[in-house]
Amino acid sequence: MSGLFITIEGIEGAGKTTLTKLLSEHLKNDGADVVVTAEPGGDTLADGIRKLLLDSKNAICDRAELLLFEAARAQHVDKVILPALERGAIVICDRFSDSSLAYQGYARGIDLETIETLNNFATRGLKPDLTILLDLPVELGLARQTARDRISSEQINFHRRIREGYLSIVRSEPERFVVIDASGCEKEVFRQALEAVISRRTR
Ligand code: T5A
């Protein structure tokens, strides 16, 4: 597989979607074949699962929540991510398996080994070449959000556990991650992210 797989992670309102757009536009202008995608979602089935997961009217138990994210991920990997990587594209994915570790593991309290096993199954063992973690205080991220869904409307301590969870994942796999202070302006976050992508591409 000759493509490059980049994931962008962080708490709610960290600026993942904004950065994904800026990075992909820059790389496309540079002539690269870039596929932009996001979890949960990516195709009709995964988009349908996303609606179920984020609808505040649905009372979803923690195990069902995890399994729905993993089902959407399996579909996304097979139908979107792997085909793009196989043809040599750069895939930029807004959230991936680290989101399940941070949200369903560190925040909801599901055993991390179980999540690793399910992540592995859903992704066929696919790991990002680079993961950019946008880190910022939860109060700032939540203040940036304009709309709340079933998960983002959880209490502040839930979001604090997610932030801490991400930082623990980074400590366990430092070579895969670049952590960027996302409280800075969009331009500065983009500059640092682009630097990380360029250095990973030329390795
Ligand atoms: N989830 C997902 C799980 O629980 N488990 C999983 O396995 C997976 C895959 C997804 C939800 O599902 C959960 C996590 C989420 O709760 P979503 O709608 O995709 O739902 O939610 P988010 O990914 O959190 O999307 P958000 O839109 O809330 O956050 P973003 O994408 O990080 O932020 P963005 O770029 O939309 O920016 C938010 C606002 O801030 C501004 C932007 O202009 C925008 O207005 N902004 C900045 N302002 C100042 N400085 C900057 N540097 C800025 N960057 C952006």
mmCIF file of C-alpha atoms and ligand atoms in Angstrom:
data_model
loop_
_atom_site.group_PDB
_atom_site.id
_atom_site.type_symbol
_atom_site.label_atom_id
_atom_site.label_comp_id
_atom_site.label_asym_id
_atom_site.label_seq_id
_atom_site.Cartn_x
_atom_site.Cartn_y
_atom_site.Cartn_z
ATOM 1 C CA MET A 1 0.000 0.000 0.000
ATOM 2 C CA SER A 2 1.614 3.266 -1.104
ATOM 3 C CA GLY A 3 -0.776 5.963 0.159
ATOM 4 C CA LEU A 4 -0.468 8.043 3.313
ATOM 5 C CA PHE A 5 -3.048 7.735 6.077
ATOM 6 C CA ILE A 6 -3.442 10.806 8.294
ATOM 7 C CA THR A 7 -5.975 11.038 11.126
ATOM 8 C CA ILE A 8 -6.981 14.126 13.077
ATOM 9 C CA GLU A 9 -8.191 13.734 16.639
ATOM 10 C CA GLY A 10 -9.251 15.908 19.547
ATOM 11 C CA ILE A 11 -12.072 16.929 21.833
ATOM 12 C CA GLU A 12 -15.272 18.611 20.649
ATOM 13 C CA GLY A 13 -14.636 21.931 18.896
ATOM 14 C CA ALA A 14 -10.870 21.387 18.695
ATOM 15 C CA GLY A 15 -10.851 22.501 15.048
ATOM 16 C CA LYS A 16 -10.511 19.092 13.340
ATOM 17 C CA THR A 17 -12.921 19.842 10.501
ATOM 18 C CA THR A 18 -11.355 23.252 9.909
ATOM 19 C CA LEU A 19 -7.830 21.803 9.806
ATOM 20 C CA THR A 20 -8.889 18.894 7.566
ATOM 21 C CA LYS A 21 -10.267 21.379 5.038
ATOM 22 C CA LEU A 22 -7.171 23.626 5.107
ATOM 23 C CA LEU A 23 -4.754 20.691 4.799
ATOM 24 C CA SER A 24 -6.641 18.974 1.996
ATOM 25 C CA GLU A 25 -6.968 22.208 -0.010
ATOM 26 C CA HIS A 26 -3.244 22.867 0.330
ATOM 27 C CA LEU A 27 -2.230 19.324 -0.648
ATOM 28 C CA LYS A 28 -4.680 19.243 -3.582
ATOM 29 C CA ASN A 29 -3.302 22.557 -4.874
ATOM 30 C CA ASP A 30 0.098 20.901 -4.699
ATOM 31 C CA GLY A 31 -1.181 18.227 -7.092
ATOM 32 C CA ALA A 32 -1.702 15.399 -4.590
ATOM 33 C CA ASP A 33 -4.544 12.860 -4.809
ATOM 34 C CA VAL A 34 -6.322 13.588 -1.498
ATOM 35 C CA VAL A 35 -9.359 11.869 -0.027
ATOM 36 C CA VAL A 36 -11.085 13.667 2.842
ATOM 37 C CA THR A 37 -13.339 11.677 5.090
ATOM 38 C CA ALA A 38 -14.692 11.616 8.648
ATOM 39 C CA GLU A 39 -15.941 9.222 11.322
ATOM 40 C CA PRO A 40 -18.543 8.152 12.033
ATOM 41 C CA GLY A 41 -19.551 8.196 8.368
ATOM 42 C CA GLY A 42 -18.045 7.809 4.915
ATOM 43 C CA ASP A 43 -20.762 5.993 2.984
ATOM 44 C CA THR A 44 -24.545 5.557 3.101
ATOM 45 C CA LEU A 45 -24.510 2.831 5.746
ATOM 46 C CA ALA A 46 -21.955 4.553 7.991
ATOM 47 C CA ASP A 47 -23.782 7.889 7.601
ATOM 48 C CA GLY A 48 -26.985 6.159 8.735
ATOM 49 C CA ILE A 49 -25.198 4.771 11.807
ATOM 50 C CA ARG A 50 -23.870 8.288 12.520
ATOM 51 C CA LYS A 51 -27.431 9.646 12.618
ATOM 52 C CA LEU A 52 -28.470 6.952 15.116
ATOM 53 C CA LEU A 53 -25.418 7.598 17.309
ATOM 54 C CA LEU A 54 -25.726 11.382 17.480
ATOM 55 C CA ASP A 55 -29.506 11.673 17.830
ATOM 56 C CA SER A 56 -30.223 12.862 21.381
ATOM 57 C CA LYS A 57 -33.560 11.027 21.296
ATOM 58 C CA ASN A 58 -31.783 7.647 21.296
ATOM 59 C CA ALA A 59 -30.893 6.111 24.678
ATOM 60 C CA ILE A 60 -27.945 3.929 23.632
ATOM 61 C CA CYS A 61 -26.157 1.708 26.143
ATOM 62 C CA ASP A 62 -22.347 2.020 26.218
ATOM 63 C CA ARG A 63 -21.658 -1.382 24.604
ATOM 64 C CA ALA A 64 -24.118 -0.748 21.790
ATOM 65 C CA GLU A 65 -22.557 2.677 21.270
ATOM 66 C CA LEU A 66 -19.090 1.156 20.904
ATOM 67 C CA LEU A 67 -20.304 -1.567 18.539
ATOM 68 C CA LEU A 68 -22.126 0.962 16.346
ATOM 69 C CA PHE A 69 -18.964 3.089 16.036
ATOM 70 C CA GLU A 70 -16.999 -0.055 15.153
ATOM 71 C CA ALA A 71 -19.597 -1.195 12.584
ATOM 72 C CA ALA A 72 -19.449 2.221 10.905
ATOM 73 C CA ARG A 73 -15.635 2.033 11.012
ATOM 74 C CA ALA A 74 -15.481 -1.426 9.376
ATOM 75 C CA GLN A 75 -17.676 -0.204 6.515
ATOM 76 C CA HIS A 76 -15.655 3.026 6.192
ATOM 77 C CA VAL A 77 -12.324 1.186 6.078
ATOM 78 C CA ASP A 78 -13.454 -1.347 3.459
ATOM 79 C CA LYS A 79 -15.426 1.003 1.212
ATOM 80 C CA VAL A 80 -13.478 4.266 1.428
ATOM 81 C CA ILE A 81 -10.120 4.237 3.214
ATOM 82 C CA LEU A 82 -8.435 1.057 1.969
ATOM 83 C CA PRO A 83 -9.409 1.551 -1.715
ATOM 84 C CA ALA A 84 -8.009 5.111 -1.587
ATOM 85 C CA LEU A 85 -4.764 4.042 0.098
ATOM 86 C CA GLU A 86 -4.363 1.157 -2.360
ATOM 87 C CA ARG A 87 -4.438 3.567 -5.304
ATOM 88 C CA GLY A 88 -1.793 5.711 -3.550
ATOM 89 C CA ALA A 89 -3.931 8.600 -2.273
ATOM 90 C CA ILE A 90 -3.387 10.692 0.842
ATOM 91 C CA VAL A 91 -6.358 9.984 3.104
ATOM 92 C CA ILE A 92 -7.176 12.614 5.731
ATOM 93 C CA CYS A 93 -9.682 11.270 8.214
ATOM 94 C CA ASP A 94 -11.425 13.461 10.823
ATOM 95 C CA ARG A 95 -11.473 10.999 13.795
ATOM 96 C CA PHE A 96 -10.632 7.280 13.660
ATOM 97 C CA SER A 97 -10.013 4.447 16.120
ATOM 98 C CA ASP A 98 -8.369 6.687 18.778
ATOM 99 C CA SER A 99 -11.779 8.367 19.185
ATOM 100 C CA SER A 100 -13.231 5.056 20.398
ATOM 101 C CA LEU A 101 -10.384 4.638 22.886
ATOM 102 C CA ALA A 102 -10.791 8.202 24.169
ATOM 103 C CA TYR A 103 -14.616 8.402 24.227
ATOM 104 C CA GLN A 104 -15.844 4.856 24.815
ATOM 105 C CA GLY A 105 -12.725 3.813 26.768
ATOM 106 C CA TYR A 106 -11.319 6.648 28.861
ATOM 107 C CA ALA A 107 -14.603 8.588 29.136
ATOM 108 C CA ARG A 108 -17.319 5.891 29.230
ATOM 109 C CA GLY A 109 -15.125 3.394 31.072
ATOM 110 C CA ILE A 110 -15.196 0.393 28.709
ATOM 111 C CA ASP A 111 -12.124 -1.803 29.065
ATOM 112 C CA LEU A 112 -9.359 -0.506 26.738
ATOM 113 C CA GLU A 113 -8.211 -3.981 25.664
ATOM 114 C CA THR A 114 -11.699 -4.824 24.425
ATOM 115 C CA ILE A 115 -11.737 -1.613 22.396
ATOM 116 C CA GLU A 116 -8.268 -2.337 20.959
ATOM 117 C CA THR A 117 -9.503 -5.773 19.873
ATOM 118 C CA LEU A 118 -12.625 -4.326 18.237
ATOM 119 C CA ASN A 119 -10.634 -1.509 16.614
ATOM 120 C CA ASN A 120 -8.260 -4.070 15.184
ATOM 121 C CA PHE A 121 -11.130 -6.139 13.825
ATOM 122 C CA ALA A 122 -12.949 -3.148 12.310
ATOM 123 C CA THR A 123 -9.821 -1.674 10.693
ATOM 124 C CA ARG A 124 -8.226 -4.978 9.577
ATOM 125 C CA GLY A 125 -5.244 -3.792 11.619
ATOM 126 C CA LEU A 126 -4.886 -0.529 9.690
ATOM 127 C CA LYS A 127 -2.997 2.120 11.684
ATOM 128 C CA PRO A 128 -2.571 5.773 10.702
ATOM 129 C CA ASP A 129 0.889 6.811 9.443
ATOM 130 C CA LEU A 130 0.394 10.081 11.308
ATOM 131 C CA THR A 131 -2.151 11.212 13.885
ATOM 132 C CA ILE A 132 -2.464 14.912 14.649
ATOM 133 C CA LEU A 133 -3.938 15.530 18.087
ATOM 134 C CA LEU A 134 -5.432 19.002 18.467
ATOM 135 C CA ASP A 135 -5.154 19.669 22.194
ATOM 136 C CA LEU A 136 -6.900 22.493 24.053
ATOM 137 C CA PRO A 137 -8.832 23.079 27.288
ATOM 138 C CA VAL A 138 -12.317 21.546 27.121
ATOM 139 C CA GLU A 139 -13.982 24.845 28.061
ATOM 140 C CA LEU A 140 -12.496 26.478 24.958
ATOM 141 C CA GLY A 141 -13.474 23.606 22.633
ATOM 142 C CA LEU A 142 -17.046 23.468 23.924
ATOM 143 C CA ALA A 143 -17.384 27.255 23.665
ATOM 144 C CA ARG A 144 -16.481 27.054 19.963
ATOM 145 C CA GLN A 145 -19.302 24.618 19.216
ATOM 146 C CA THR A 146 -22.517 26.012 17.820
ATOM 147 C CA ALA A 147 -24.668 22.860 18.111
ATOM 148 C CA ARG A 148 -24.819 19.999 20.617
ATOM 149 C CA ASP A 149 -25.677 16.335 19.946
ATOM 150 C CA ARG A 150 -26.150 13.241 22.134
ATOM 151 C CA ILE A 151 -22.424 12.939 22.869
ATOM 152 C CA SER A 152 -21.204 16.535 22.894
ATOM 153 C CA SER A 153 -23.941 17.450 25.390
ATOM 154 C CA GLU A 154 -22.367 15.174 28.042
ATOM 155 C CA GLN A 155 -21.111 16.807 31.266
ATOM 156 C CA ILE A 156 -17.814 18.676 31.379
ATOM 157 C CA ASN A 157 -16.022 15.909 33.318
ATOM 158 C CA PHE A 158 -16.796 13.495 30.492
ATOM 159 C CA HIS A 159 -14.980 15.839 28.101
ATOM 160 C CA ARG A 160 -12.090 16.243 30.554
ATOM 161 C CA ARG A 161 -11.625 12.444 30.632
ATOM 162 C CA ILE A 162 -11.528 12.449 26.816
ATOM 163 C CA ARG A 163 -8.759 15.044 26.749
ATOM 164 C CA GLU A 164 -6.746 13.148 29.372
ATOM 165 C CA GLY A 165 -7.433 9.896 27.499
ATOM 166 C CA TYR A 166 -5.986 11.280 24.287
ATOM 167 C CA LEU A 167 -2.859 12.451 26.105
ATOM 168 C CA SER A 168 -2.442 8.935 27.582
ATOM 169 C CA ILE A 169 -2.729 7.379 24.109
ATOM 170 C CA VAL A 170 -0.014 9.772 22.889
ATOM 171 C CA ARG A 171 2.269 8.671 25.738
ATOM 172 C CA SER A 172 1.792 5.029 24.742
ATOM 173 C CA GLU A 173 2.526 5.626 21.018
ATOM 174 C CA PRO A 174 4.540 8.873 20.757
ATOM 175 C CA GLU A 175 6.051 8.085 17.331
ATOM 176 C CA ARG A 176 2.620 8.092 15.619
ATOM 177 C CA PHE A 177 1.430 11.396 17.089
ATOM 178 C CA VAL A 178 2.070 15.088 16.654
ATOM 179 C CA VAL A 179 0.329 17.143 19.347
ATOM 180 C CA ILE A 180 -0.593 20.705 18.404
ATOM 181 C CA ASP A 181 -1.806 23.410 20.778
ATOM 182 C CA ALA A 182 -5.228 24.050 19.239
ATOM 183 C CA SER A 183 -5.935 27.135 21.316
ATOM 184 C CA GLY A 184 -3.803 29.039 18.779
ATOM 185 C CA CYS A 185 -5.253 30.636 15.642
ATOM 186 C CA GLU A 186 -6.333 28.486 12.655
ATOM 187 C CA LYS A 187 -3.364 29.690 10.577
ATOM 188 C CA GLU A 188 -0.801 28.640 13.199
ATOM 189 C CA VAL A 189 -2.463 25.244 13.779
ATOM 190 C CA PHE A 190 -2.441 24.686 10.002
ATOM 191 C CA ARG A 191 1.241 25.689 9.725
ATOM 192 C CA GLN A 192 2.304 23.167 12.358
ATOM 193 C CA ALA A 193 0.091 20.418 10.916
ATOM 194 C CA LEU A 194 1.456 20.950 7.397
ATOM 195 C CA GLU A 195 5.010 20.742 8.730
ATOM 196 C CA ALA A 196 4.142 17.389 10.341
ATOM 197 C CA VAL A 197 2.579 16.055 7.132
ATOM 198 C CA ILE A 198 5.539 17.124 4.990
ATOM 199 C CA SER A 199 8.022 15.523 7.359
ATOM 200 C CA ARG A 200 6.005 12.249 7.370
ATOM 201 C CA ARG A 201 5.722 12.256 3.549
ATOM 202 C CA THR A 202 9.463 12.610 3.064
ATOM 203 C CA ARG A 203 10.461 9.909 5.547
HETATM 204 N N1 T5A B 1 -17.183 9.659 18.584
HETATM 205 C C1 T5A B 1 -16.660 9.499 17.331
HETATM 206 C C2 T5A B 1 -17.058 8.664 19.556
HETATM 207 O O1 T5A B 1 -17.592 8.807 20.666
HETATM 208 N N2 T5A B 1 -16.363 7.525 19.241
HETATM 209 C C3 T5A B 1 -15.825 7.313 18.004
HETATM 210 O O2 T5A B 1 -15.204 6.240 17.772
HETATM 211 C C4 T5A B 1 -15.976 8.343 17.007
HETATM 212 C C5 T5A B 1 -15.392 8.151 15.638
HETATM 213 C C6 T5A B 1 -18.812 12.894 16.248
HETATM 214 C C7 T5A B 1 -19.082 12.509 17.686
HETATM 215 O O3 T5A B 1 -18.884 11.129 17.830
HETATM 216 C C8 T5A B 1 -17.960 10.874 18.878
HETATM 217 C C9 T5A B 1 -17.154 12.132 18.976
HETATM 218 C C10 T5A B 1 -18.150 13.221 18.648
HETATM 219 O O4 T5A B 1 -18.863 13.536 19.831
HETATM 220 P P1 T5A B 1 -18.905 15.228 15.138
HETATM 221 O O5 T5A B 1 -20.039 16.119 14.754
HETATM 222 O O6 T5A B 1 -18.099 14.685 14.032
HETATM 223 O O7 T5A B 1 -19.477 14.057 16.015
HETATM 224 O O8 T5A B 1 -18.100 16.001 16.265
HETATM 225 P P2 T5A B 1 -16.680 16.613 16.280
HETATM 226 O O9 T5A B 1 -15.745 15.732 15.536
HETATM 227 O O10 T5A B 1 -16.302 16.925 17.682
HETATM 228 O O11 T5A B 1 -16.894 17.950 15.437
HETATM 229 P P3 T5A B 1 -16.916 19.435 15.887
HETATM 230 O O12 T5A B 1 -17.401 20.193 14.685
HETATM 231 O O13 T5A B 1 -17.627 19.636 17.160
HETATM 232 O O14 T5A B 1 -15.434 19.801 16.196
HETATM 233 P P4 T5A B 1 -14.216 20.097 15.262
HETATM 234 O O15 T5A B 1 -14.372 19.486 13.910
HETATM 235 O O16 T5A B 1 -13.028 19.711 16.028
HETATM 236 O O17 T5A B 1 -14.231 21.696 15.141
HETATM 237 P P5 T5A B 1 -14.498 22.648 13.856
HETATM 238 O O18 T5A B 1 -13.346 22.622 12.943
HETATM 239 O O19 T5A B 1 -15.853 22.341 13.326
HETATM 240 O O20 T5A B 1 -14.462 24.050 14.596
HETATM 241 C C11 T5A B 1 -15.469 24.435 15.517
HETATM 242 C C12 T5A B 1 -15.578 25.980 15.493
HETATM 243 O O21 T5A B 1 -14.362 26.553 15.941
HETATM 244 C C13 T5A B 1 -13.780 27.383 14.937
HETATM 245 C C14 T5A B 1 -14.428 26.979 13.619
HETATM 246 O O22 T5A B 1 -14.478 28.054 12.727
HETATM 247 C C15 T5A B 1 -15.823 26.546 14.078
HETATM 248 O O23 T5A B 1 -16.649 27.654 14.201
HETATM 249 N N3 T5A B 1 -12.326 27.123 14.967
HETATM 250 C C16 T5A B 1 -11.441 27.929 15.555
HETATM 251 N N4 T5A B 1 -11.592 29.070 16.201
HETATM 252 C C17 T5A B 1 -10.448 29.652 16.699
HETATM 253 N N5 T5A B 1 -9.219 29.118 16.559
HETATM 254 C C18 T5A B 1 -9.024 27.961 15.902
HETATM 255 N N6 T5A B 1 -7.795 27.446 15.802
HETATM 256 C C19 T5A B 1 -10.173 27.302 15.380
HETATM 257 N N7 T5A B 1 -10.365 26.153 14.696
HETATM 258 C C20 T5A B 1 -11.683 26.047 14.466
#
